[in-house]
């Protein structure tokens, strides 16, 4: 082929490739530059956060109006996000101070491996020790993760087919959609040991949740109350959402992320379909704002003046970047583009705190628990964690 023909072929490939939608999504070079700067800013901001922490406690939130910094003990569900964010930022910046702080706080967190009173061990131990073990594998981390997986598995009830979320009076057996996020720890345990019992518990929990937590439009209830002795559903309700029949935004985000990870771990197409259905519910919802940062509940009173939840936006962006990889066109491109849009918006002054402010947290404007009037329009440690994870997934995006 002569030079002219070759150029013609290259041009044709470019135009027809684009027109028929065959080109894979690619991270935008200018945004990648911003993201790299963003990691550095966030690392510096976490040095501010460190200084605000009471001894042996974990950051929860900060109240900008009163200037109150709120921390918690290691047994609160959010404890893993601080070490997790430090480790993600260390990976990106190689700032040894961030790694040292992560190691310090992991020692405080370790005892939770024996905590059998919570379903949140995936959040607490896998977002922290799981990541630490990926960065610098250590036998001690592996032991801690395995003990944590055993503690989590101890909450599984085979009659219900679920891991119990919140302890309650027999026969009530409460399961929340958030629990999908804890399954990652169980998949890790099967990979690490070859013992398939963890895998089976995770799959059974996901199947039961798929059957009972979702409405016909693929929105999810927050809480399903089962009968622990018969497995029957007794009640479906909310705790953190606006109403029993509403769609609490972070709950929808947990479901999206949860079924995406189920597909990653099992390659069972029914989980991919479920994740895609949840994505459609979120993305096609008439109450999803143009900038794609959801209101704290899709049915919140006062929309369009209701508060947004930046944490839900961050979780959705991170989940969509993974889900994009498992889909063909047009969903592949659409999910990628929307995740990119969310990242741009969260990285703007509308959501990203000015250096040294916000108690040292990265993002502003999350909603923790509206019905309890707690953590309203504030930074949230998990908002930061999933935001940084989304930036990393965007930076490393390959098909
Ligand atoms: N219950 C966990 C959350 O607030 O999303």
GROMACS .gro file of C-alpha atoms and ligand atoms in nm, residues 76-78 119-120 123 166 176 178 222 239-240 248 250-251 254 309 311 315 367-369 375 382, ligand 1:
model
   29
   76UNK     CA    1  -1.788   0.266   6.420
   77UNK     CA    2  -1.859   0.157   6.061
   78UNK     CA    3  -1.650   0.432   5.899
  119UNK     CA    4  -2.186  -0.640   5.937
  120UNK     CA    5  -1.964  -0.346   5.846
  123UNK     CA    6  -1.596  -0.146   5.499
  166UNK     CA    7  -2.799  -0.480   6.261
  176UNK     CA    8  -2.966  -0.323   5.471
  178UNK     CA    9  -2.529  -0.125   5.229
  222UNK     CA   10  -3.295   0.048   5.259
  239UNK     CA   11  -3.381   0.415   5.816
  240UNK     CA   12  -3.167   0.682   5.647
  248UNK     CA   13  -3.231   0.691   4.942
  250UNK     CA   14  -2.653   0.641   4.898
  251UNK     CA   15  -2.848   0.316   4.918
  254UNK     CA   16  -2.426   0.093   4.742
  309UNK     CA   17  -2.506   1.405   4.884
  311UNK     CA   18  -2.070   1.086   4.897
  315UNK     CA   19  -1.963   0.610   4.505
  367UNK     CA   20  -2.554   1.395   5.398
  368UNK     CA   21  -2.507   1.126   5.663
  369UNK     CA   22  -2.839   1.063   5.833
  375UNK     CA   23  -2.425   1.489   5.957
  382UNK     CA   24  -1.641   0.775   5.303
  400LIG     N1   25  -2.515   0.310   5.680
  400LIG     C1   26  -2.410   0.345   5.596
  400LIG     C2   27  -2.435   0.470   5.523
  400LIG     O1   28  -2.464   0.570   5.586
  400LIG     O2   29  -2.426   0.471   5.404
   0.00000   0.00000   0.00000
